[in-house]
Amino acid sequence: MINSSKFRMADIAGNLSSIKEKILIACSKRPPEFSNVTPRLVAVSKTKPPNLVISALDAGQHHFGENYVNELVEKGNHPDIKTRDIRWHFIGHLQRNKVNKVLAVPNLHVIETVDSEKLAAAVDSGWPKFRKLDDDKLNVMVQVNTSGEEEKSGCELGQASALVKYVLESCKNLHFMGLMTIGTYGYDPANGPNPDFVSLVKCREDVCKELGLDKDNVELSMGMSTDYEHAIELGSSNVRVGSAIFGERPPKV
Ligand SMILES: *Cc1c(COP(=O)(O)O)cnc(C)c1O
């Protein structure tokens, strides 16, 4: 009898290793000012069952991303997942009434999608109830809507500095880790550098200049299955890759 989960396991391990190879090649094409960071691969497991997360863990993957709260809660609390060396990235739109659900997830590593002062404040005030150690800060990224599309979340480019300042000065339980963007879907890098990625790089420059921060301490989360290599060449330090690891997802309805 064919053991389909075994075959899938092999696929996932193979996909991860070929992506990691491509990440290294992309690194070698970066301008020298970006050459000090090794980009992190976040395996985006949304819509995929827990056994595929376990397969990726078995293949040596540690960082995982989810963008629906209920799925993160389910997979994060799975008995064969929560005991592993796993670091969860929440990468979806977060409503304030769901903040505590996300904060309660075992091994939560970062919320990449803080896009307003109100959300930052809710995460900041909620975290002490859930953290394991007294002074353990929760990593957050500020999500920026680089494409200006109304349906995309994220603060406006011009508001990024003020929001980062708020997190740094008013959220004592949070650690500001960097900036994140999704950008317009389906951009073809054959047409030149992706304008959303270029905007995020520029946004970091502006934020660092205005707030006196060191660029090396401000990460950039950008790039997905179709464009992670391109994003790395432009300076991404955190790529969020789903379908290239776990296979295509059913189209959204
Ligand atoms: C789904 C998703 C990804 C991964 O998309 P793929 O195209 O499957 O790699 C990355 N980032 C966010 C915010 C997502 O929602």
mmCIF file of C-alpha atoms and ligand atoms in Angstrom:
data_model
loop_
_atom_site.group_PDB
_atom_site.id
_atom_site.type_symbol
_atom_site.label_atom_id
_atom_site.label_comp_id
_atom_site.label_asym_id
_atom_site.label_seq_id
_atom_site.Cartn_x
_atom_site.Cartn_y
_atom_site.Cartn_z
ATOM 1 C CA MET A 1 0.000 0.000 0.000
ATOM 2 C CA ILE A 2 1.229 3.488 -0.783
ATOM 3 C CA ASN A 3 1.945 5.581 2.304
ATOM 4 C CA SER A 4 1.057 9.030 1.012
ATOM 5 C CA SER A 5 2.232 10.896 4.097
ATOM 6 C CA LYS A 6 5.702 9.418 3.666
ATOM 7 C CA PHE A 7 5.852 10.680 0.108
ATOM 8 C CA ARG A 8 4.775 14.101 1.227
ATOM 9 C CA MET A 9 7.453 14.059 3.882
ATOM 10 C CA ALA A 10 10.090 13.420 1.237
ATOM 11 C CA ASP A 11 8.699 16.251 -0.887
ATOM 12 C CA ILE A 12 8.808 18.718 1.956
ATOM 13 C CA ALA A 13 12.397 17.875 2.907
ATOM 14 C CA GLY A 14 13.440 18.155 -0.748
ATOM 15 C CA ASN A 15 11.594 21.432 -1.229
ATOM 16 C CA LEU A 16 13.163 22.907 1.882
ATOM 17 C CA SER A 17 16.672 21.980 0.845
ATOM 18 C CA SER A 18 16.289 23.322 -2.683
ATOM 19 C CA ILE A 19 14.840 26.586 -1.339
ATOM 20 C CA LYS A 20 17.706 26.928 1.128
ATOM 21 C CA GLU A 21 20.161 26.454 -1.722
ATOM 22 C CA LYS A 22 18.408 29.146 -3.758
ATOM 23 C CA ILE A 23 18.467 31.455 -0.740
ATOM 24 C CA LEU A 24 22.253 31.100 -0.567
ATOM 25 C CA ILE A 25 22.612 31.852 -4.274
ATOM 26 C CA ALA A 26 20.406 34.932 -3.871
ATOM 27 C CA CYS A 27 22.567 36.037 -0.919
ATOM 28 C CA SER A 28 25.642 36.005 -3.105
ATOM 29 C CA LYS A 29 23.939 38.468 -5.464
ATOM 30 C CA ARG A 30 23.152 41.058 -2.790
ATOM 31 C CA PRO A 31 24.794 44.436 -2.631
ATOM 32 C CA PRO A 32 27.570 44.418 -0.010
ATOM 33 C CA GLU A 33 25.629 46.545 2.495
ATOM 34 C CA PHE A 34 23.135 43.709 2.967
ATOM 35 C CA SER A 35 25.705 40.966 3.194
ATOM 36 C CA ASN A 36 25.826 40.680 6.982
ATOM 37 C CA VAL A 37 22.453 39.014 7.472
ATOM 38 C CA THR A 38 21.582 35.430 6.708
ATOM 39 C CA PRO A 39 17.934 35.500 5.691
ATOM 40 C CA ARG A 40 15.545 33.433 7.751
ATOM 41 C CA LEU A 41 13.204 31.040 5.994
ATOM 42 C CA VAL A 42 9.710 31.064 7.487
ATOM 43 C CA ALA A 43 7.643 28.068 6.345
ATOM 44 C CA VAL A 44 4.071 29.280 5.887
ATOM 45 C CA SER A 45 1.811 26.354 6.739
ATOM 46 C CA LYS A 46 -1.590 28.048 6.429
ATOM 47 C CA THR A 47 -4.402 25.719 5.263
ATOM 48 C CA LYS A 48 -2.023 22.731 5.647
ATOM 49 C CA PRO A 49 -2.581 19.965 8.234
ATOM 50 C CA PRO A 50 -0.400 19.457 11.339
ATOM 51 C CA ASN A 51 1.319 16.381 9.897
ATOM 52 C CA LEU A 52 2.941 18.519 7.212
ATOM 53 C CA VAL A 53 4.241 20.909 9.880
ATOM 54 C CA ILE A 54 5.688 17.869 11.650
ATOM 55 C CA SER A 55 7.313 16.697 8.420
ATOM 56 C CA ALA A 56 8.984 20.074 8.000
ATOM 57 C CA LEU A 57 10.114 20.009 11.655
ATOM 58 C CA ASP A 58 11.584 16.558 11.056
ATOM 59 C CA ALA A 59 13.445 18.016 8.082
ATOM 60 C CA GLY A 60 15.075 20.580 10.377
ATOM 61 C CA GLN A 61 12.802 23.602 9.842
ATOM 62 C CA HIS A 62 12.176 25.762 12.952
ATOM 63 C CA HIS A 63 10.379 28.947 11.887
ATOM 64 C CA PHE A 64 6.764 28.634 10.766
ATOM 65 C CA GLY A 65 4.170 31.200 9.772
ATOM 66 C CA GLU A 66 0.381 31.217 10.036
ATOM 67 C CA ASN A 67 -2.026 33.949 9.123
ATOM 68 C CA TYR A 68 -5.327 32.685 10.509
ATOM 69 C CA VAL A 69 -5.710 32.839 14.294
ATOM 70 C CA ASN A 70 -7.682 29.606 14.642
ATOM 71 C CA GLU A 71 -5.193 27.616 12.607
ATOM 72 C CA LEU A 72 -2.284 28.986 14.610
ATOM 73 C CA VAL A 73 -4.059 28.059 17.855
ATOM 74 C CA GLU A 74 -4.821 24.555 16.601
ATOM 75 C CA LYS A 75 -1.378 23.744 15.211
ATOM 76 C CA GLY A 76 0.502 25.579 17.948
ATOM 77 C CA ASN A 77 -1.250 23.504 20.626
ATOM 78 C CA HIS A 78 -0.976 20.189 18.789
ATOM 79 C CA PRO A 79 0.663 17.744 21.243
ATOM 80 C CA ASP A 80 3.264 16.640 18.701
ATOM 81 C CA ILE A 81 4.099 20.221 17.715
ATOM 82 C CA LYS A 82 4.103 22.261 20.907
ATOM 83 C CA THR A 83 6.832 20.092 22.427
ATOM 84 C CA ARG A 84 9.177 20.672 19.486
ATOM 85 C CA ASP A 85 11.752 23.400 18.839
ATOM 86 C CA ILE A 86 9.358 25.539 16.833
ATOM 87 C CA ARG A 87 9.033 29.317 16.506
ATOM 88 C CA TRP A 88 5.744 30.673 15.258
ATOM 89 C CA HIS A 89 5.386 33.850 13.227
ATOM 90 C CA PHE A 90 1.900 35.342 13.113
ATOM 91 C CA ILE A 91 1.652 36.946 9.669
ATOM 92 C CA GLY A 92 -2.070 37.631 9.252
ATOM 93 C CA HIS A 93 -4.302 40.579 9.930
ATOM 94 C CA LEU A 94 -4.845 40.694 13.694
ATOM 95 C CA GLN A 95 -8.025 42.012 15.249
ATOM 96 C CA ARG A 96 -7.661 43.358 18.745
ATOM 97 C CA ASN A 97 -10.267 40.951 20.157
ATOM 98 C CA LYS A 98 -8.109 38.024 18.986
ATOM 99 C CA VAL A 99 -4.831 39.257 20.477
ATOM 100 C CA ASN A 100 -4.992 37.092 23.609
ATOM 101 C CA LYS A 101 -5.672 33.969 21.553
ATOM 102 C CA VAL A 102 -2.463 34.557 19.615
ATOM 103 C CA LEU A 103 -0.430 35.474 22.704
ATOM 104 C CA ALA A 104 -1.475 32.215 24.375
ATOM 105 C CA VAL A 105 -0.009 30.057 21.592
ATOM 106 C CA PRO A 106 2.985 28.010 22.814
ATOM 107 C CA ASN A 107 6.271 29.022 21.126
ATOM 108 C CA LEU A 108 4.970 32.257 19.654
ATOM 109 C CA HIS A 109 8.080 34.007 18.321
ATOM 110 C CA VAL A 110 6.888 37.167 16.601
ATOM 111 C CA ILE A 111 3.802 39.026 15.458
ATOM 112 C CA GLU A 112 4.842 40.421 12.069
ATOM 113 C CA THR A 113 1.679 42.389 11.451
ATOM 114 C CA VAL A 114 1.415 45.196 13.981
ATOM 115 C CA ASP A 115 -0.058 48.047 11.974
ATOM 116 C CA SER A 116 -1.558 50.516 14.455
ATOM 117 C CA GLU A 117 -0.849 52.017 17.864
ATOM 118 C CA LYS A 118 -4.042 50.480 19.211
ATOM 119 C CA LEU A 119 -2.959 47.000 18.173
ATOM 120 C CA ALA A 120 0.563 47.563 19.510
ATOM 121 C CA ALA A 121 -0.895 48.715 22.829
ATOM 122 C CA ALA A 122 -3.174 45.673 23.055
ATOM 123 C CA VAL A 123 -0.304 43.276 22.359
ATOM 124 C CA ASP A 124 1.942 45.120 24.811
ATOM 125 C CA SER A 125 -0.565 45.088 27.648
ATOM 126 C CA GLY A 126 -1.581 41.488 27.008
ATOM 127 C CA TRP A 127 1.868 39.904 26.833
ATOM 128 C CA PRO A 128 2.723 39.865 30.585
ATOM 129 C CA LYS A 129 -0.196 37.491 31.193
ATOM 130 C CA PHE A 130 1.262 34.901 28.845
ATOM 131 C CA ARG A 131 5.049 35.104 28.890
ATOM 132 C CA LYS A 132 7.070 32.443 30.658
ATOM 133 C CA LEU A 133 9.752 34.754 32.086
ATOM 134 C CA ASP A 134 9.209 38.114 33.759
ATOM 135 C CA ASP A 135 11.253 40.259 31.425
ATOM 136 C CA ASP A 136 10.704 38.268 28.239
ATOM 137 C CA LYS A 137 9.785 40.703 25.470
ATOM 138 C CA LEU A 138 7.649 39.668 22.523
ATOM 139 C CA ASN A 139 9.094 40.339 19.081
ATOM 140 C CA VAL A 140 6.970 42.431 16.775
ATOM 141 C CA MET A 141 7.345 43.806 13.289
ATOM 142 C CA VAL A 142 5.522 46.806 11.937
ATOM 143 C CA GLN A 143 3.566 45.962 8.803
ATOM 144 C CA VAL A 144 3.706 48.621 6.110
ATOM 145 C CA ASN A 145 1.249 48.866 3.227
ATOM 146 C CA THR A 146 3.808 49.638 0.541
ATOM 147 C CA SER A 147 1.429 49.155 -2.376
ATOM 148 C CA GLY A 148 -1.213 51.535 -1.007
ATOM 149 C CA GLU A 149 -3.915 49.008 -1.923
ATOM 150 C CA GLU A 150 -6.948 49.546 0.247
ATOM 151 C CA GLU A 151 -7.600 45.844 0.829
ATOM 152 C CA LYS A 152 -4.068 45.274 2.151
ATOM 153 C CA SER A 153 -3.340 45.767 5.842
ATOM 154 C CA GLY A 154 -0.408 47.732 7.142
ATOM 155 C CA CYS A 155 0.221 51.301 8.158
ATOM 156 C CA GLU A 156 0.888 53.872 5.473
ATOM 157 C CA LEU A 157 4.512 54.430 4.485
ATOM 158 C CA GLY A 158 4.434 57.924 5.989
ATOM 159 C CA GLN A 159 3.220 56.606 9.353
ATOM 160 C CA ALA A 160 5.845 53.917 9.813
ATOM 161 C CA SER A 161 8.292 56.062 11.798
ATOM 162 C CA ALA A 162 5.628 57.245 14.222
ATOM 163 C CA LEU A 163 4.415 53.699 14.809
ATOM 164 C CA VAL A 164 7.935 52.335 15.316
ATOM 165 C CA LYS A 165 8.590 55.213 17.745
ATOM 166 C CA TYR A 166 5.434 54.308 19.648
ATOM 167 C CA VAL A 167 6.511 50.666 19.934
ATOM 168 C CA LEU A 168 10.008 51.647 21.078
ATOM 169 C CA GLU A 169 8.923 54.261 23.587
ATOM 170 C CA SER A 170 5.532 53.149 24.848
ATOM 171 C CA CYS A 171 5.494 49.355 24.604
ATOM 172 C CA LYS A 172 7.905 48.137 27.247
ATOM 173 C CA ASN A 173 6.933 44.484 26.798
ATOM 174 C CA LEU A 174 7.658 44.446 23.060
ATOM 175 C CA HIS A 175 10.885 44.148 21.103
ATOM 176 C CA PHE A 176 10.809 45.946 17.752
ATOM 177 C CA MET A 177 12.336 43.587 15.236
ATOM 178 C CA GLY A 178 11.740 45.134 11.836
ATOM 179 C CA LEU A 179 9.384 46.038 9.012
ATOM 180 C CA MET A 180 7.170 43.723 7.011
ATOM 181 C CA THR A 181 5.275 44.087 3.754
ATOM 182 C CA ILE A 182 3.168 41.894 1.501
ATOM 183 C CA GLY A 183 3.058 44.061 -1.608
ATOM 184 C CA THR A 184 1.166 43.637 -4.844
ATOM 185 C CA TYR A 185 0.658 40.005 -5.830
ATOM 186 C CA GLY A 186 2.033 38.733 -9.092
ATOM 187 C CA TYR A 187 4.704 41.354 -9.777
ATOM 188 C CA ASP A 188 7.173 40.083 -12.386
ATOM 189 C CA PRO A 189 10.794 40.827 -11.369
ATOM 190 C CA ALA A 190 11.682 40.706 -15.074
ATOM 191 C CA ASN A 191 10.310 44.267 -15.068
ATOM 192 C CA GLY A 192 12.968 45.438 -12.613
ATOM 193 C CA PRO A 193 13.135 45.645 -8.834
ATOM 194 C CA ASN A 194 9.753 45.133 -7.167
ATOM 195 C CA PRO A 195 8.609 48.662 -6.190
ATOM 196 C CA ASP A 196 7.093 47.389 -2.927
ATOM 197 C CA PHE A 197 10.389 45.883 -1.821
ATOM 198 C CA VAL A 198 12.267 49.013 -2.865
ATOM 199 C CA SER A 199 9.756 51.058 -0.829
ATOM 200 C CA LEU A 200 10.297 48.941 2.263
ATOM 201 C CA VAL A 201 14.081 49.291 1.987
ATOM 202 C CA LYS A 202 13.635 53.069 1.663
ATOM 203 C CA CYS A 203 11.161 53.074 4.539
ATOM 204 C CA ARG A 204 13.763 51.439 6.775
ATOM 205 C CA GLU A 205 16.294 54.092 5.798
ATOM 206 C CA ASP A 206 13.833 56.843 6.709
ATOM 207 C CA VAL A 207 12.794 55.200 9.988
ATOM 208 C CA CYS A 208 16.418 54.645 11.013
ATOM 209 C CA LYS A 209 17.372 58.208 10.152
ATOM 210 C CA GLU A 210 14.393 59.749 11.971
ATOM 211 C CA LEU A 211 14.721 57.609 15.083
ATOM 212 C CA GLY A 212 18.489 57.218 15.164
ATOM 213 C CA LEU A 213 18.405 53.444 14.781
ATOM 214 C CA ASP A 214 21.058 51.177 13.335
ATOM 215 C CA LYS A 215 19.868 49.599 10.083
ATOM 216 C CA ASP A 216 21.484 46.319 11.090
ATOM 217 C CA ASN A 217 18.985 46.043 13.955
ATOM 218 C CA VAL A 218 15.924 46.525 11.763
ATOM 219 C CA GLU A 219 14.921 43.493 9.751
ATOM 220 C CA LEU A 220 12.956 43.409 6.509
ATOM 221 C CA SER A 221 10.286 40.733 6.082
ATOM 222 C CA MET A 222 9.453 40.523 2.396
ATOM 223 C CA GLY A 223 9.275 37.863 -0.302
ATOM 224 C CA MET A 224 7.072 34.781 -0.768
ATOM 225 C CA SER A 225 7.187 31.603 -2.921
ATOM 226 C CA THR A 226 7.359 33.354 -6.273
ATOM 227 C CA ASP A 227 9.770 36.119 -5.356
ATOM 228 C CA TYR A 228 11.810 35.272 -2.263
ATOM 229 C CA GLU A 229 15.087 35.197 -4.204
ATOM 230 C CA HIS A 230 14.353 38.591 -5.696
ATOM 231 C CA ALA A 231 13.416 39.957 -2.257
ATOM 232 C CA ILE A 232 16.685 38.673 -0.771
ATOM 233 C CA GLU A 233 18.680 40.308 -3.541
ATOM 234 C CA LEU A 234 16.996 43.578 -2.526
ATOM 235 C CA GLY A 235 17.785 43.110 1.175
ATOM 236 C CA SER A 236 15.124 40.890 2.745
ATOM 237 C CA SER A 237 16.181 39.186 5.973
ATOM 238 C CA ASN A 238 13.001 37.161 6.499
ATOM 239 C CA VAL A 239 11.205 35.383 3.658
ATOM 240 C CA ARG A 240 7.767 33.829 4.114
ATOM 241 C CA VAL A 241 7.423 30.822 1.836
ATOM 242 C CA GLY A 242 4.315 28.614 1.719
ATOM 243 C CA SER A 243 3.324 26.861 -1.475
ATOM 244 C CA ALA A 244 6.901 26.224 -2.658
ATOM 245 C CA ILE A 245 7.376 24.098 0.481
ATOM 246 C CA PHE A 246 3.956 22.584 1.154
ATOM 247 C CA GLY A 247 2.353 22.604 -2.300
ATOM 248 C CA GLU A 248 -0.364 24.759 -3.806
ATOM 249 C CA ARG A 249 -3.285 25.814 -1.639
ATOM 250 C CA PRO A 250 -6.874 25.589 -2.847
ATOM 251 C CA PRO A 251 -7.865 28.981 -4.300
ATOM 252 C CA LYS A 252 -9.544 31.360 -1.871
ATOM 253 C CA VAL A 253 -13.324 31.420 -2.151
HETATM 254 C C1 LIG B 1 0.233 33.052 2.416
HETATM 255 C C2 LIG B 1 1.247 34.038 2.784
HETATM 256 C C3 LIG B 1 2.596 33.858 2.445
HETATM 257 C C4 LIG B 1 3.112 32.674 1.660
HETATM 258 O O1 LIG B 1 2.599 32.670 0.363
HETATM 259 P P1 LIG B 1 3.144 31.641 -0.740
HETATM 260 O O2 LIG B 1 2.861 32.342 -2.014
HETATM 261 O O3 LIG B 1 2.383 30.391 -0.574
HETATM 262 O O4 LIG B 1 4.590 31.452 -0.507
HETATM 263 C C5 LIG B 1 3.490 34.828 2.865
HETATM 264 N N1 LIG B 1 3.102 35.909 3.562
HETATM 265 C C6 LIG B 1 1.820 36.110 3.898
HETATM 266 C C7 LIG B 1 1.465 37.327 4.678
HETATM 267 C C8 LIG B 1 0.856 35.195 3.512
HETATM 268 O O5 LIG B 1 -0.421 35.413 3.856
#
